[in-house]
XYZ file of N, CA, C and O in Angstrom:
636
model
N -95.420 -47.111 -81.340
C -96.355 -46.073 -81.736
C -97.713 -46.727 -81.992
O -97.810 -47.747 -82.627
N -98.720 -46.117 -81.502
C -100.068 -46.666 -81.609
C -100.569 -46.620 -83.056
O -100.341 -45.659 -83.765
N -101.268 -47.679 -83.465
C -101.864 -47.676 -84.806
C -103.270 -47.096 -84.785
O -103.883 -46.923 -85.821
N -103.808 -46.800 -83.614
C -105.126 -46.195 -83.508
C -104.972 -44.681 -83.678
O -104.800 -43.942 -82.733
N -105.016 -44.232 -84.928
C -104.734 -42.841 -85.242
C -105.992 -42.019 -85.487
O -105.918 -40.862 -85.833
N -107.140 -42.614 -85.303
C -108.389 -41.933 -85.634
C -108.638 -40.704 -84.761
O -109.316 -39.785 -85.173
N -108.085 -40.675 -83.560
C -108.362 -39.573 -82.642
C -107.426 -38.394 -82.811
O -107.532 -37.426 -82.073
N -106.510 -38.451 -83.754
C -105.562 -37.359 -83.935
C -106.276 -36.175 -84.569
O -106.993 -36.312 -85.555
N -106.081 -35.009 -83.988
C -106.688 -33.780 -84.490
C -105.863 -33.313 -85.686
O -104.881 -32.598 -85.545
N -106.263 -33.712 -86.904
C -105.412 -33.482 -88.066
C -105.401 -32.048 -88.555
O -104.439 -31.626 -89.167
N -106.432 -31.278 -88.299
C -106.450 -29.905 -88.805
C -105.248 -29.109 -88.331
O -104.743 -28.254 -89.040
N -104.797 -29.364 -87.128
C -103.674 -28.627 -86.577
C -102.344 -29.229 -87.022
O -101.316 -28.579 -86.992
N -102.360 -30.475 -87.431
C -101.116 -31.180 -87.699
C -100.661 -31.156 -89.145
O -99.481 -31.279 -89.406
N -101.574 -31.044 -90.078
C -101.187 -31.282 -91.464
C -101.658 -30.175 -92.402
O -102.568 -29.415 -92.097
N -101.028 -30.129 -93.564
C -101.351 -29.170 -94.609
C -102.709 -29.519 -95.237
O -103.153 -30.666 -95.167
N -103.355 -28.540 -95.874
C -104.688 -28.784 -96.454
C -104.726 -29.962 -97.437
O -105.675 -30.741 -97.415
N -103.711 -30.095 -98.280
C -103.712 -31.203 -99.246
C -103.703 -32.544 -98.523
O -104.403 -33.469 -98.902
N -102.940 -32.616 -97.464
C -102.873 -33.859 -96.709
C -104.188 -34.127 -95.974
O -104.618 -35.269 -95.857
N -104.851 -33.059 -95.519
C -106.171 -33.231 -94.894
C -107.139 -33.874 -95.871
O -107.949 -34.719 -95.499
N -107.056 -33.475 -97.149
C -107.927 -34.063 -98.171
C -107.633 -35.548 -98.340
O -108.550 -36.347 -98.494
N -106.361 -35.899 -98.331
C -105.990 -37.314 -98.459
C -106.550 -38.094 -97.276
O -107.129 -39.172 -97.442
N -106.380 -37.547 -96.070
C -106.897 -38.223 -94.874
C -108.411 -38.377 -94.970
O -108.958 -39.426 -94.616
N -109.094 -37.356 -95.461
C -110.549 -37.419 -95.581
C -110.985 -38.519 -96.549
O -112.020 -39.153 -96.352
N -110.176 -38.769 -97.577
C -110.544 -39.754 -98.598
C -110.158 -41.179 -98.199
O -110.934 -42.104 -98.386
N -108.954 -41.366 -97.643
C -108.511 -42.742 -97.366
C -108.347 -43.044 -95.870
O -108.082 -44.178 -95.511
N -108.488 -42.039 -95.018
C -108.378 -42.270 -93.575
C -106.947 -42.099 -93.074
O -105.982 -42.216 -93.834
N -106.824 -41.827 -91.781
C -105.515 -41.571 -91.184
C -104.586 -42.791 -91.217
O -103.421 -42.659 -91.595
N -105.036 -43.985 -90.841
C -104.098 -45.118 -90.852
C -103.494 -45.390 -92.238
O -102.291 -45.625 -92.355
N -104.317 -45.316 -93.288
C -103.793 -45.553 -94.642
C -102.915 -44.393 -95.099
O -101.930 -44.599 -95.817
N -103.249 -43.174 -94.676
C -102.408 -42.023 -95.017
C -101.034 -42.179 -94.394
O -100.014 -41.960 -95.055
N -100.990 -42.574 -93.139
C -99.692 -42.786 -92.475
C -98.919 -43.887 -93.173
O -97.709 -43.757 -93.409
N -99.593 -44.966 -93.549
C -98.919 -46.069 -94.245
C -98.332 -45.579 -95.581
O -97.190 -45.879 -95.913
N -99.129 -44.800 -96.317
C -98.670 -44.264 -97.599
C -97.470 -43.336 -97.405
O -96.475 -43.423 -98.131
N -97.548 -42.454 -96.414
C -96.463 -41.505 -96.192
C -95.202 -42.173 -95.658
O -94.095 -41.703 -95.912
N -95.354 -43.252 -94.926
C -94.166 -43.993 -94.473
C -93.400 -44.557 -95.666
O -92.185 -44.626 -95.649
N -94.127 -44.959 -96.692
C -93.488 -45.560 -97.881
C -93.061 -44.505 -98.901
O -92.014 -44.634 -99.523
N -93.900 -43.483 -99.119
C -93.662 -42.547 -100.224
C -93.499 -41.092 -99.779
O -93.336 -40.213 -100.613
N -93.577 -40.818 -98.488
C -93.518 -39.452 -97.989
C -92.202 -38.767 -98.328
O -91.142 -39.386 -98.352
N -92.291 -37.469 -98.608
C -91.117 -36.694 -98.978
C -90.800 -36.761 -100.459
O -89.754 -36.287 -100.902
N -91.709 -37.330 -101.237
C -91.473 -37.470 -102.674
C -92.616 -36.849 -103.475
O -93.706 -36.625 -102.961
N -92.314 -36.608 -104.734
C -93.325 -36.169 -105.690
C -93.738 -37.430 -106.441
O -92.924 -38.059 -107.108
N -94.990 -37.807 -106.293
C -95.451 -39.068 -106.875
C -96.466 -38.802 -107.971
O -97.234 -37.847 -107.906
N -96.450 -39.678 -108.958
C -97.477 -39.623 -110.000
C -98.817 -39.937 -109.387
O -98.929 -40.830 -108.563
N -99.834 -39.203 -109.790
C -101.178 -39.512 -109.325
C -101.543 -40.883 -109.892
O -101.369 -41.124 -111.089
N -101.993 -41.786 -109.029
C -102.222 -43.163 -109.479
C -103.341 -43.277 -110.508
O -104.474 -42.923 -110.244
N -102.975 -43.725 -111.714
C -103.929 -43.983 -112.791
C -103.489 -45.246 -113.518
O -102.300 -45.488 -113.654
N -104.418 -45.996 -113.954
C -104.108 -47.194 -114.734
C -103.095 -48.088 -114.047
O -103.253 -48.476 -112.899
N -101.995 -48.395 -114.754
C -100.962 -49.277 -114.215
C -100.276 -48.660 -112.993
O -99.869 -49.366 -112.079
N -100.149 -47.320 -112.988
C -99.529 -46.648 -111.842
C -100.347 -46.813 -110.563
O -99.809 -46.736 -109.467
N -101.649 -47.013 -110.714
C -102.501 -47.161 -109.537
C -102.081 -48.362 -108.707
O -102.284 -48.396 -107.501
N -101.487 -49.342 -109.371
C -101.052 -50.541 -108.653
C -99.941 -50.236 -107.654
O -99.835 -50.882 -106.626
N -99.120 -49.213 -107.943
C -98.058 -48.846 -107.015
C -98.649 -48.433 -105.674
O -98.233 -48.909 -104.622
N -99.650 -47.558 -105.689
C -100.313 -47.145 -104.453
C -101.197 -48.258 -103.916
O -101.345 -48.399 -102.708
N -101.788 -49.050 -104.811
C -102.662 -50.138 -104.377
C -101.890 -51.157 -103.538
O -102.436 -51.707 -102.583
N -100.635 -51.378 -103.869
C -99.812 -52.304 -103.063
C -99.601 -51.772 -101.651
O -99.415 -52.537 -100.727
N -99.622 -50.463 -101.505
C -99.376 -49.849 -100.201
C -100.673 -49.682 -99.417
O -100.722 -50.012 -98.230
N -101.736 -49.182 -100.074
C -102.958 -48.830 -99.340
C -104.192 -49.624 -99.760
O -105.244 -49.461 -99.161
N -104.083 -50.448 -100.787
C -105.236 -51.213 -101.259
C -105.831 -50.597 -102.522
O -105.633 -49.414 -102.797
N -106.557 -51.417 -103.281
C -107.081 -50.986 -104.584
C -108.138 -49.888 -104.477
O -108.064 -48.879 -105.179
N -109.122 -50.080 -103.611
C -110.197 -49.091 -103.510
C -109.685 -47.735 -103.017
O -109.995 -46.707 -103.634
N -108.866 -47.687 -101.958
C -108.312 -46.387 -101.549
C -107.451 -45.745 -102.642
O -107.471 -44.528 -102.812
N -106.724 -46.551 -103.416
C -105.911 -46.009 -104.514
C -106.807 -45.376 -105.577
O -106.489 -44.307 -106.111
N -107.924 -46.019 -105.883
C -108.875 -45.441 -106.849
C -109.463 -44.138 -106.304
O -109.613 -43.158 -107.038
N -109.799 -44.118 -105.022
C -110.342 -42.898 -104.415
C -109.322 -41.763 -104.442
O -109.667 -40.610 -104.679
N -108.067 -42.106 -104.231
C -106.994 -41.111 -104.295
C -106.860 -40.563 -105.713
O -106.677 -39.363 -105.906
N -106.970 -41.437 -106.705
C -106.899 -41.005 -108.108
C -108.029 -40.023 -108.425
O -107.818 -39.024 -109.109
N -109.231 -40.304 -107.908
C -110.356 -39.388 -108.120
C -110.113 -38.035 -107.452
O -110.464 -36.996 -107.997
N -109.512 -38.058 -106.265
C -109.234 -36.820 -105.543
C -108.317 -35.908 -106.348
O -108.500 -34.697 -106.376
N -107.345 -36.483 -107.022
C -106.356 -35.688 -107.755
C -106.561 -35.726 -109.262
O -105.614 -35.555 -110.024
N -107.791 -35.916 -109.703
C -108.106 -35.914 -111.127
C -107.626 -34.614 -111.757
O -107.852 -33.532 -111.234
N -106.922 -34.746 -112.876
C -106.425 -33.570 -113.594
C -105.043 -33.121 -113.141
O -104.452 -32.248 -113.757
N -104.522 -33.692 -112.083
C -103.171 -33.354 -111.624
C -102.237 -34.510 -111.957
O -102.509 -35.644 -111.595
N -101.134 -34.226 -112.639
C -100.236 -35.326 -112.980
C -99.426 -35.836 -111.784
O -99.095 -37.015 -111.710
N -99.110 -34.944 -110.841
C -98.291 -35.328 -109.697
C -98.906 -34.811 -108.399
O -99.645 -33.838 -108.392
N -98.539 -35.453 -107.312
C -98.897 -34.999 -105.978
C -97.635 -35.091 -105.120
O -96.903 -36.066 -105.193
N -97.363 -34.028 -104.373
C -96.220 -34.039 -103.479
C -96.687 -34.555 -102.127
O -97.566 -33.970 -101.501
N -96.100 -35.652 -101.705
C -96.476 -36.274 -100.441
C -95.503 -35.842 -99.352
O -94.302 -36.093 -99.469
N -96.000 -35.191 -98.324
C -95.101 -34.742 -97.258
C -94.595 -35.915 -96.430
O -95.149 -37.011 -96.468
N -93.551 -35.656 -95.667
C -93.051 -36.679 -94.753
C -94.029 -36.815 -93.596
O -94.728 -35.891 -93.252
N -94.048 -37.965 -93.008
C -95.009 -38.279 -91.960
C -94.491 -37.894 -90.569
O -95.211 -37.985 -89.591
N -93.272 -37.401 -90.480
C -92.623 -37.141 -89.194
C -93.464 -36.306 -88.232
O -93.578 -36.631 -87.055
N -94.017 -35.196 -88.699
C -94.737 -34.291 -87.810
C -95.943 -34.986 -87.183
O -96.217 -34.828 -85.992
N -96.679 -35.734 -87.976
C -97.840 -36.451 -87.459
C -97.396 -37.471 -86.418
O -97.966 -37.552 -85.328
N -96.360 -38.237 -86.748
C -95.905 -39.276 -85.830
C -95.343 -38.687 -84.539
O -95.541 -39.249 -83.459
N -94.656 -37.554 -84.633
C -94.145 -36.908 -83.425
C -95.289 -36.429 -82.543
O -95.233 -36.563 -81.316
N -96.323 -35.883 -83.147
C -97.471 -35.422 -82.363
C -98.161 -36.603 -81.683
O -98.543 -36.519 -80.510
N -98.296 -37.711 -82.397
C -98.906 -38.911 -81.812
C -98.053 -39.405 -80.651
O -98.567 -39.706 -79.570
N -96.746 -39.466 -80.859
C -95.824 -39.892 -79.798
C -95.944 -38.969 -78.585
O -96.038 -39.427 -77.450
N -95.967 -37.660 -78.831
C -96.047 -36.702 -77.739
C -97.337 -36.862 -76.944
O -97.346 -36.785 -75.717
N -98.435 -37.113 -77.640
C -99.705 -37.325 -76.949
C -99.669 -38.596 -76.108
O -100.203 -38.639 -75.008
N -99.039 -39.632 -76.653
C -98.900 -40.884 -75.898
C -98.067 -40.655 -74.642
O -98.394 -41.174 -73.573
N -96.993 -39.888 -74.767
C -96.129 -39.604 -73.614
C -96.909 -38.851 -72.550
O -96.839 -39.177 -71.358
N -97.670 -37.833 -72.948
C -98.441 -37.055 -71.969
C -99.508 -37.910 -71.295
O -99.726 -37.813 -70.082
N -100.174 -38.760 -72.076
C -101.217 -39.623 -71.505
C -100.603 -40.630 -70.531
O -101.150 -40.868 -69.445
N -99.468 -41.212 -70.895
C -98.806 -42.176 -70.014
C -98.305 -41.494 -68.746
O -98.358 -42.070 -67.657
N -97.835 -40.262 -68.868
C -97.382 -39.516 -67.687
C -98.560 -39.248 -66.756
O -98.442 -39.380 -65.536
N -99.689 -38.885 -67.322
C -100.885 -38.635 -66.510
C -101.346 -39.914 -65.809
O -101.909 -39.864 -64.716
N -101.063 -41.065 -66.439
C -101.425 -42.353 -65.839
C -100.370 -42.842 -64.852
O -100.519 -43.907 -64.256
N -99.279 -42.074 -64.714
C -98.277 -42.406 -63.709
C -97.040 -43.145 -64.214
O -96.242 -43.613 -63.406
N -96.875 -43.247 -65.529
C -95.679 -43.939 -66.046
C -94.429 -43.148 -65.676
O -94.400 -41.922 -65.759
N -93.385 -43.850 -65.315
C -92.142 -43.211 -64.877
C -91.420 -42.559 -66.046
O -91.452 -43.055 -67.173
N -90.739 -41.474 -65.725
C -89.973 -40.711 -66.713
C -88.939 -41.593 -67.414
O -88.834 -41.602 -68.639
N -88.184 -42.346 -66.641
C -87.132 -43.192 -67.210
C -87.730 -44.246 -68.152
O -87.185 -44.501 -69.225
N -88.855 -44.836 -67.764
C -89.504 -45.840 -68.618
C -89.942 -45.232 -69.945
O -89.789 -45.852 -71.002
N -90.478 -44.005 -69.884
C -90.901 -43.341 -71.119
C -89.705 -43.030 -72.006
O -89.774 -43.203 -73.226
N -88.616 -42.563 -71.418
C -87.426 -42.241 -72.198
C -86.905 -43.484 -72.916
O -86.575 -43.438 -74.110
N -86.864 -44.602 -72.221
C -86.377 -45.845 -72.827
C -87.349 -46.353 -73.900
O -86.915 -46.784 -74.971
N -88.620 -46.280 -73.618
C -89.645 -46.772 -74.553
C -89.606 -46.016 -75.875
O -89.759 -46.604 -76.946
N -89.404 -44.693 -75.816
C -89.468 -43.857 -77.020
C -88.086 -43.483 -77.558
O -87.981 -42.677 -78.487
N -87.042 -44.045 -76.960
C -85.664 -43.775 -77.384
C -85.360 -42.272 -77.349
O -84.856 -41.699 -78.313
N -85.706 -41.641 -76.223
C -85.475 -40.213 -76.017
C -84.701 -40.024 -74.718
O -84.650 -40.927 -73.888
N -84.142 -38.846 -74.537
C -83.522 -38.530 -73.263
C -84.626 -38.174 -72.267
O -85.734 -37.797 -72.664
N -84.285 -38.269 -70.981
C -85.261 -37.889 -69.960
C -85.623 -36.408 -70.086
O -86.768 -36.025 -69.894
N -84.640 -35.583 -70.432
C -84.920 -34.147 -70.596
C -85.928 -33.919 -71.720
O -86.839 -33.106 -71.595
N -85.768 -34.645 -72.829
C -86.700 -34.476 -73.939
C -88.103 -34.922 -73.545
O -89.087 -34.287 -73.903
N -88.203 -35.997 -72.783
C -89.513 -36.448 -72.313
C -90.129 -35.385 -71.404
O -91.321 -35.090 -71.509
N -89.320 -34.781 -70.544
C -89.823 -33.692 -69.696
C -90.324 -32.526 -70.544
O -91.371 -31.944 -70.258
N -89.569 -32.176 -71.594
C -90.003 -31.100 -72.490
C -91.350 -31.430 -73.125
O -92.230 -30.576 -73.225
N -91.500 -32.664 -73.565
C -92.751 -33.084 -74.197
C -93.893 -33.047 -73.186
O -94.990 -32.576 -73.492
N -93.635 -33.524 -71.982
C -94.668 -33.491 -70.934
C -95.139 -32.068 -70.671
O -96.308 -31.836 -70.395
N -94.224 -31.107 -70.748
C -94.566 -29.698 -70.532
C -95.232 -29.083 -71.758
O -95.703 -27.958 -71.713
N -95.204 -29.790 -72.872
C -95.780 -29.252 -74.101
C -94.765 -28.502 -74.932
O -95.109 -27.731 -75.809
N -93.488 -28.742 -74.673
C -92.406 -28.065 -75.382
C -91.412 -29.123 -75.809
O -90.878 -29.847 -74.988
N -91.160 -29.216 -77.106
C -90.218 -30.214 -77.598
C -88.772 -29.771 -77.436
O -87.864 -30.452 -77.847
N -88.550 -28.584 -76.897
C -87.185 -28.115 -76.735
C -86.625 -27.549 -78.025
O -85.447 -27.674 -78.299
N -87.477 -26.917 -78.816
C -87.067 -26.340 -80.087
C -86.031 -25.244 -79.845
O -86.341 -24.178 -79.338
N -84.778 -25.510 -80.196
C -83.691 -24.578 -79.909
C -83.869 -23.251 -80.645
O -83.623 -22.186 -80.086
N -84.315 -23.276 -81.881
C -84.490 -22.040 -82.628
C -85.528 -21.148 -81.945
O -85.319 -19.967 -81.760
N -86.645 -21.749 -81.547
C -87.676 -20.973 -80.865
C -87.127 -20.399 -79.561
O -87.384 -19.255 -79.218
N -86.324 -21.178 -78.860
C -85.713 -20.712 -77.612
C -84.806 -19.508 -77.866
O -84.865 -18.516 -77.146
N -83.981 -19.580 -78.902
C -83.066 -18.485 -79.221
C -83.847 -17.219 -79.572
O -83.519 -16.122 -79.114
N -84.898 -17.351 -80.366
C -85.717 -16.200 -80.744
C -86.386 -15.596 -79.513
O -86.405 -14.376 -79.341
N -86.918 -16.449 -78.640
C -87.563 -15.939 -77.424
C -86.564 -15.210 -76.534
O -86.872 -14.174 -75.967
N -85.348 -15.759 -76.418
C -84.325 -15.113 -75.591
C -83.943 -13.752 -76.164
O -83.777 -12.789 -75.428
N -83.808 -13.656 -77.477
C -83.473 -12.380 -78.119
C -84.578 -11.358 -77.880
O -84.309 -10.183 -77.607
N -85.824 -11.786 -77.954
C -86.946 -10.884 -77.719
C -86.946 -10.389 -76.273
O -87.177 -9.208 -76.012
N -86.644 -11.293 -75.335
C -86.584 -10.887 -73.922
C -85.479 -9.871 -73.682
O -85.656 -8.900 -72.967
N -84.298 -10.119 -74.291
C -83.182 -9.179 -74.135
C -83.550 -7.808 -74.695
O -83.239 -6.783 -74.114
N -84.234 -7.803 -75.822
C -84.649 -6.549 -76.439
C -85.616 -5.798 -75.521
O -85.504 -4.591 -75.344
N -86.561 -6.531 -74.929
C -87.512 -5.900 -74.015
C -86.805 -5.358 -72.774
O -87.109 -4.278 -72.293
N -85.828 -6.120 -72.265
C -85.097 -5.664 -71.087
C -84.290 -4.410 -71.402
O -84.227 -3.489 -70.592
N -83.685 -4.374 -72.579
C -82.911 -3.195 -72.958
C -83.810 -1.969 -73.024
O -83.429 -0.879 -72.605
N -85.029 -2.135 -73.525
C -85.975 -1.028 -73.606
C -86.354 -0.501 -72.219
O -86.624 0.676 -72.049
N -86.366 -1.382 -71.227
C -86.721 -0.963 -69.870
C -85.712 0.036 -69.301
O -86.062 0.915 -68.539
N -84.442 -0.149 -69.676
C -83.390 0.664 -69.087
C -82.992 1.848 -69.954
O -82.212 2.681 -69.535
N -83.517 1.897 -71.146
C -83.203 3.020 -72.025
C -84.089 4.199 -71.649
O -85.287 4.048 -71.434
N -83.496 5.383 -71.553
C -84.285 6.574 -71.220
C -84.428 7.435 -72.454
O -83.574 7.437 -73.333
N -85.500 8.148 -72.512
C -85.744 9.043 -73.636
C -84.730 10.183 -73.596
O -84.304 10.606 -72.519
N -84.317 10.731 -74.762
C -83.324 11.806 -74.788
C -83.725 13.000 -73.948
O -82.882 13.640 -73.330
N -84.990 13.323 -73.860
C -85.422 14.489 -73.087
C -85.252 14.263 -71.586
O -85.217 15.218 -70.817
N -85.132 12.982 -71.163
C -84.986 12.687 -69.744
C -83.524 12.598 -69.318
O -83.234 12.486 -68.147
N -82.600 12.593 -70.282
C -81.179 12.499 -69.960
C -80.657 13.868 -69.529
O -81.154 14.901 -69.977
N -79.600 13.918 -68.709
C -78.962 15.197 -68.366
C -78.458 15.892 -69.629
O -78.119 15.243 -70.618
N -78.394 17.223 -69.616
C -78.001 18.011 -70.801
C -76.632 17.620 -71.342
O -76.453 17.539 -72.540
N -75.669 17.347 -70.480
C -74.331 17.004 -70.963
C -74.322 15.688 -71.743
O -73.523 15.491 -72.630
N -75.234 14.725 -71.453
C -75.315 13.464 -72.209
C -76.015 13.672 -73.539
O -75.711 12.979 -74.505
N -76.947 14.630 -73.643
C -77.678 14.861 -74.889
C -76.757 15.442 -75.950
O -76.945 15.201 -77.126
N -75.786 16.208 -75.598
C -74.899 16.847 -76.575
C -73.761 15.941 -76.993
O -73.107 16.169 -77.971
N -73.501 14.900 -76.241
C -72.363 14.021 -76.533
C -72.617 13.140 -77.703
O -73.597 12.868 -78.211
């Protein structure tokens, strides 16, 4: 995974609180912090606690983070998965455009070839979304064949 994360369009990828963190300490340090502490509720770094974040992101960024969350005792740090998946997906699409083979991409990213194809198409193969879309299509198809009661023969209307 590339460490050059500055080009990631974060507004679409992350929650507003996380956007604020990225604005204060930058994307690379945010990813580093979330890799270590993501998915947890952490104390806002102050005093001795600031050293915990300082070990991960450095003293100055830890102080800036403390200023960002002044007055809040805790901050919930989301998991970094969504950001990293988006970065991976962009890398896959760029490599495909440059001519990298499907099999090479699957091996490089530890994915199946089908999943790489889904990513190249812009679809991660979200099964839930697929099921919902299929149900909506079936509903629309059923509506096509349903006739209004006034259009049915009289013997069917009384039944």
